[in-house]
Coordinates of C-alpha atoms in Angstrom, one line a residue:
M77 CA -15.8 9.9 10.4
P78 CA -15.9 12.3 7.4
E79 CA -19.2 13.1 5.7
F80 CA -19.4 12.9 1.9
I81 CA -21.4 15.1 -0.4
R82 CA -21.1 12.7 -3.3
K83 CA -20.8 8.9 -3.0
P84 CA -18.8 7.9 0.1
L85 CA -15.3 6.5 -0.4
E86 CA -15.1 3.2 1.4
G87 CA -14.8 -0.5 0.9
L88 CA -12.9 -2.1 -2.0
L89 CA -11.9 0.2 -4.8
P90 CA -10.2 -1.8 -7.5
L91 CA -7.5 0.0 -9.6
I92 CA -8.6 0.3 -13.2
P93 CA -5.8 -0.3 -15.8
L94 CA -5.3 2.2 -18.6
S95 CA -6.5 0.4 -21.8
L96 CA -4.5 0.9 -24.9
D97 CA -4.9 -0.5 -28.4
V98 CA -2.2 -2.0 -30.6
D99 CA -1.1 1.4 -31.7
Q100 CA -0.7 2.6 -28.1
Q101 CA -3.8 4.8 -28.4
I102 CA -6.4 5.1 -25.6
D103 CA -9.0 2.4 -25.8
L104 CA -12.1 3.9 -24.2
D105 CA -14.1 0.7 -24.8
G106 CA -11.5 -1.2 -22.8
V107 CA -11.8 1.3 -19.9
R108 CA -15.6 0.9 -19.9
H109 CA -15.2 -2.9 -20.0
S110 CA -13.0 -2.9 -16.9
I111 CA -15.4 -0.7 -15.0
G112 CA -18.2 -2.9 -16.0
L113 CA -16.4 -5.9 -14.5
V114 CA -16.0 -4.0 -11.2
A115 CA -19.7 -3.0 -11.2
A116 CA -20.8 -6.6 -11.9
S117 CA -18.7 -7.9 -8.9
G118 CA -20.5 -5.9 -6.3
A119 CA -17.5 -3.7 -5.4
P120 CA -18.6 -0.2 -4.3
G121 CA -16.3 1.8 -6.4
C122 CA -13.1 2.1 -8.5
I123 CA -10.0 4.2 -9.0
V124 CA -8.9 5.4 -12.4
F125 CA -5.3 6.9 -12.9
G126 CA -3.5 5.4 -9.9
S127 CA 0.3 5.0 -10.4
M128 CA -0.3 1.4 -11.6
G129 CA -3.0 2.8 -13.9
Q130 CA -0.5 5.0 -15.8
M131 CA -1.5 8.4 -14.4
T132 CA 1.9 9.8 -15.6
S133 CA 1.5 8.5 -19.2
V134 CA -1.4 10.6 -20.7
S135 CA -1.8 14.0 -22.3
P136 CA -4.4 16.5 -20.9
A137 CA -6.8 15.6 -23.7
E138 CA -6.4 11.9 -23.0
F139 CA -6.9 12.4 -19.3
D140 CA -10.1 14.3 -20.0
A141 CA -11.5 11.6 -22.3
V142 CA -10.8 8.8 -19.9
C143 CA -12.2 10.8 -17.0
E144 CA -15.5 11.5 -18.8
T145 CA -15.7 7.8 -19.8
A146 CA -14.9 6.4 -16.4
V147 CA -17.3 8.7 -14.5
A148 CA -20.2 7.9 -16.9
A149 CA -19.5 4.2 -16.9
G150 CA -19.0 4.0 -13.2
H151 CA -22.1 5.9 -12.3
E152 CA -24.1 3.8 -14.7
G153 CA -23.0 0.8 -12.7
G154 CA -23.7 2.4 -9.4
L155 CA -20.0 2.9 -8.5
A156 CA -18.2 5.6 -6.6
V157 CA -15.6 6.8 -9.1
V158 CA -12.2 8.2 -7.9
V159 CA -10.1 9.8 -10.7
G160 CA -6.4 10.4 -9.9
S161 CA -5.3 13.9 -10.4
T162 CA -1.5 13.5 -9.7
A163 CA 0.7 15.4 -12.2
S164 CA 4.3 16.5 -12.5
Y165 CA 3.4 20.1 -11.6
Q166 CA 0.7 21.9 -9.6
Q167 CA -1.1 23.7 -12.3
E168 CA -1.9 20.4 -14.1
A169 CA -2.9 18.7 -10.9
V170 CA -5.4 21.5 -10.2
R171 CA -6.7 21.3 -13.7
R172 CA -7.1 17.5 -13.5
A173 CA -8.9 17.7 -10.1
R174 CA -11.2 20.5 -11.2
Y175 CA -12.0 18.6 -14.4
A176 CA -12.8 15.4 -12.4
E177 CA -15.0 17.4 -10.1
A178 CA -16.9 19.0 -13.0
C179 CA -17.4 15.6 -14.6
G180 CA -19.1 14.3 -11.4
A181 CA -16.3 12.2 -10.0
D182 CA -16.9 11.3 -6.3
G183 CA -13.3 11.6 -5.4
S184 CA -9.9 12.4 -6.7
M185 CA -6.7 10.7 -5.6
L186 CA -3.8 13.1 -5.3
A187 CA 0.0 12.5 -4.7
A188 CA 2.6 15.2 -4.4
P189 CA 4.3 16.1 -7.8
F190 CA 6.9 13.6 -8.9
A191 CA 10.3 13.7 -10.6
L192 CA 12.1 16.0 -8.1
P193 CA 11.0 15.5 -4.5
P194 CA 9.3 18.5 -2.8
T195 CA 10.0 19.3 0.8
P196 CA 7.3 18.3 3.3
E197 CA 6.3 22.0 3.7
W198 CA 5.9 22.3 -0.1
A199 CA 3.9 19.1 -0.2
M200 CA 1.5 20.3 2.5
S201 CA 1.0 23.7 0.8
F202 CA 0.4 21.8 -2.5
F203 CA -2.3 19.5 -1.0
V204 CA -4.1 22.4 0.7
E205 CA -4.0 24.7 -2.4
V206 CA -5.4 21.9 -4.7
A207 CA -8.1 21.2 -2.1
E208 CA -9.0 24.9 -1.9
S209 CA -9.1 25.3 -5.7
L210 CA -12.2 22.9 -5.8
D211 CA -15.8 23.8 -5.4
G212 CA -16.0 21.4 -2.5
D213 CA -18.5 18.7 -3.7
M214 CA -15.8 16.1 -4.5
A215 CA -13.7 14.5 -1.9
L216 CA -9.9 14.4 -2.1
M217 CA -8.1 11.2 -1.3
L218 CA -4.4 11.9 -0.6
Y219 CA -1.9 9.3 -1.9
N220 CA 1.1 8.6 0.3
Y221 CA 3.6 6.8 -1.8
S222 CA 7.1 8.0 -1.1
P223 CA 8.9 6.0 -3.9
L224 CA 7.0 8.3 -6.4
N225 CA 8.0 11.6 -5.0
G226 CA 10.2 11.2 -1.9
V227 CA 7.5 12.5 0.4
N228 CA 6.1 10.6 3.4
I229 CA 2.9 12.2 4.8
S230 CA 3.5 12.1 8.5
V231 CA 0.9 12.3 11.3
D232 CA 2.3 15.8 12.1
M233 CA 1.5 16.9 8.6
W234 CA -2.1 15.7 8.9
E235 CA -2.8 18.2 11.6
R236 CA -2.5 20.9 8.9
L237 CA -4.0 18.9 6.1
L238 CA -7.3 18.2 8.0
E239 CA -8.0 21.9 8.1
A240 CA -9.0 21.5 4.4
P241 CA -12.6 20.1 4.8
N242 CA -12.7 18.3 1.5
I243 CA -9.6 16.2 2.2
K244 CA -11.5 13.1 3.4
A245 CA -9.4 10.0 2.7
I246 CA -5.9 8.7 2.2
K247 CA -4.5 5.8 0.3
E248 CA -1.7 4.8 2.7
S249 CA 0.9 3.0 0.7
N250 CA 3.7 3.3 3.2
T251 CA 3.5 -0.2 4.5
A252 CA 6.0 0.2 7.3
L253 CA 3.8 -0.9 10.3
P254 CA 5.0 1.7 12.8
H255 CA 4.0 4.5 10.4
F256 CA 0.9 2.8 9.1
D257 CA -0.4 2.0 12.6
E258 CA 0.4 5.5 13.9
V259 CA -1.7 7.0 11.1
L260 CA -4.7 4.7 11.8
L261 CA -4.5 5.2 15.5
T262 CA -4.1 9.0 15.3
I263 CA -6.4 10.2 12.5
G264 CA -8.4 7.1 11.6
D265 CA -11.5 8.6 13.2
R266 CA -11.2 11.8 11.1
V267 CA -10.3 10.6 7.6
N268 CA -11.1 7.4 5.7
V269 CA -7.9 5.4 5.6
F270 CA -7.4 3.0 2.7
C271 CA -4.8 0.3 2.7
G272 CA -2.5 0.3 -0.3
N273 CA -3.5 -3.2 -1.4
D274 CA -6.3 -5.7 -0.6
P275 CA -4.6 -8.3 1.7
A276 CA -3.3 -5.4 3.9
F277 CA -6.8 -4.7 4.9
F278 CA -6.9 -7.7 7.2
H279 CA -4.5 -5.9 9.5
G280 CA -5.6 -2.3 8.7
S281 CA -9.3 -2.9 9.4
M282 CA -8.5 -4.0 12.9
L283 CA -7.2 -0.5 13.6
G284 CA -9.9 1.5 11.8
A285 CA -9.2 1.4 8.0
V286 CA -12.4 1.6 6.0
G287 CA -11.2 0.4 2.6
A288 CA -8.6 -1.0 0.4
T289 CA -7.4 -0.1 -3.1
G290 CA -7.7 -3.3 -5.1
I291 CA -4.9 -4.9 -7.0
F292 CA -5.0 -8.6 -6.4
C293 CA -8.8 -8.5 -6.3
W294 CA -8.8 -8.8 -10.1
A295 CA -8.1 -12.6 -9.7
G296 CA -11.2 -12.9 -7.6
M297 CA -13.2 -9.7 -7.5
R298 CA -16.3 -11.0 -5.7
T299 CA -14.1 -12.8 -3.2
A300 CA -12.0 -9.7 -2.4
T301 CA -15.2 -7.5 -2.1
R302 CA -16.7 -10.0 0.4
F303 CA -13.3 -10.2 2.2
V304 CA -13.2 -6.4 2.7
T305 CA -16.8 -6.3 3.8
E306 CA -16.4 -9.1 6.3
C307 CA -13.2 -7.5 7.8
R308 CA -15.1 -4.2 8.2
R309 CA -17.7 -6.2 10.2
G310 CA -14.9 -7.6 12.5
N311 CA -15.1 -11.2 11.2
H312 CA -11.4 -11.7 11.1
N313 CA -11.5 -15.1 12.7
D314 CA -14.1 -16.5 10.4
P315 CA -12.6 -19.5 8.5
W316 CA -13.8 -18.2 5.1
V317 CA -12.2 -14.8 5.8
R318 CA -8.9 -16.4 6.8
S319 CA -8.9 -18.5 3.7
A320 CA -9.6 -15.5 1.5
Y321 CA -6.8 -13.5 3.3
E322 CA -4.3 -16.3 2.8
A323 CA -5.2 -16.5 -0.9
L324 CA -4.8 -12.8 -1.5
Q325 CA -1.6 -12.7 0.5
Q326 CA -0.2 -15.6 -1.4
L327 CA -0.8 -13.7 -4.7
S328 CA 0.7 -10.5 -3.2
A329 CA 3.8 -12.3 -2.0
S330 CA 4.4 -13.9 -5.4
I331 CA 5.3 -10.5 -6.9
R332 CA 7.7 -9.6 -4.2
R333 CA 10.1 -12.5 -4.6
P334 CA 13.7 -11.4 -5.2
D335 CA 13.7 -13.3 -8.5
M336 CA 10.6 -11.4 -9.9
P337 CA 10.8 -8.1 -11.8
L338 CA 11.2 -5.0 -9.7
M339 CA 7.7 -3.7 -8.7
L340 CA 8.6 0.0 -9.1
S341 CA 9.7 -0.6 -12.7
Y342 CA 6.9 -3.0 -13.7
E343 CA 3.9 -1.5 -11.9
H344 CA 1.9 -1.1 -15.1
G345 CA 2.9 -4.6 -16.1
Y346 CA 1.8 -6.2 -12.8
L347 CA -1.6 -4.5 -13.0
K348 CA -1.9 -5.6 -16.6
A349 CA -1.1 -9.2 -15.7
V350 CA -3.4 -9.4 -12.7
S351 CA -6.3 -7.6 -14.3
E352 CA -6.2 -9.9 -17.3
L353 CA -6.9 -12.8 -15.0
G354 CA -10.2 -11.1 -14.2
G355 CA -11.1 -10.4 -17.9
A356 CA -9.8 -6.9 -18.3
R357 CA -8.3 -5.8 -21.7
P358 CA -5.6 -3.3 -20.9
G359 CA -3.3 -3.9 -23.8
L360 CA 0.5 -3.3 -23.5
P361 CA 1.7 -0.6 -21.1
R362 CA 2.6 2.7 -22.8
K363 CA 6.2 2.9 -23.8
P364 CA 8.9 3.2 -22.5
Y365 CA 7.3 0.8 -20.0
G366 CA 6.7 -2.8 -21.0
P367 CA 4.9 -5.9 -20.0
L368 CA 6.2 -8.5 -17.5
P369 CA 8.3 -11.3 -18.9
D370 CA 6.4 -14.5 -19.6
Y371 CA 7.9 -16.4 -16.7
A372 CA 6.6 -13.7 -14.3
V373 CA 3.1 -13.8 -15.8
E374 CA 3.1 -17.6 -15.4
R375 CA 4.1 -17.4 -11.7
I376 CA 1.3 -14.9 -11.1
G377 CA -1.2 -17.2 -12.7
L378 CA -0.1 -20.1 -10.5
A379 CA -0.1 -18.0 -7.4
A380 CA -3.7 -16.8 -8.2
K381 CA -5.2 -20.3 -8.3
A382 CA -6.1 -20.4 -4.7
L383 CA -8.0 -17.1 -5.0
A384 CA -9.7 -18.3 -8.2
A385 CA -10.8 -21.5 -6.5
I386 CA -12.6 -19.5 -3.7
E387 CA -14.1 -17.3 -6.4
A388 CA -15.5 -20.3 -8.2
E389 CA -17.4 -21.3 -5.1
L390 CA -19.3 -18.0 -4.7

């Protein structure tokens, strides 16, 4: 397994929503509040500026302010802080990653540039060059999410990527099991593999995944933290673990119904709705994106009741 110079990237890492005020300006107190909720739950870390956390919707100055705030608040709470550095072009991705490293972030999550899909060869060069631009103290977590940029990080690509010593983790959001399982079985002993969402860790942990990026955990943060921990221990057949998995999966399935708003268009709205169940204050997504319709928010609330019930018993 990879060794980390700063805090290790493992366990449940909830996604932090970008908090905005009524004028659509960055609400740093809201960011601090969300990170405080994660720290109070016992989760080991968090991720700021994932795709659901509006990584594409901030200026360089806003990125820097949120990065500074998140690292300070997270470390105050004992969290490993991952700051996404994905950008639409390489120079800005390098700048973001270097800024996060200088601020003391423990990791930076990096996807290939978006808008126009790069070739796999360009993507590999991009990842390696960003990694080599860093001082080496901060770990890089690659982000495999082909709907964002048209690139799927294959096992063959990993043989080149692992030559960069500070590439130590991946958020694997390609949920096609043949690909997902091949990644775990081939490189899971050399890089920390994170499932793209919390319930997927039930399966992924059996094949060597070490963590999950938390989305649905916001409806039961302590429950999801314990669920990930117990799965890492191999306790998949424990009745409590099974009940937590079923509750998390029920909430996950509720947003994928054909009569619900399309996930790709409403990513920010879904994280807003779920995080508010856990007490976060994200505000409205930054325009042109908008919140979920009321009927969808109501369905999510109903689907989260089983998870909330388990949480209430902890």
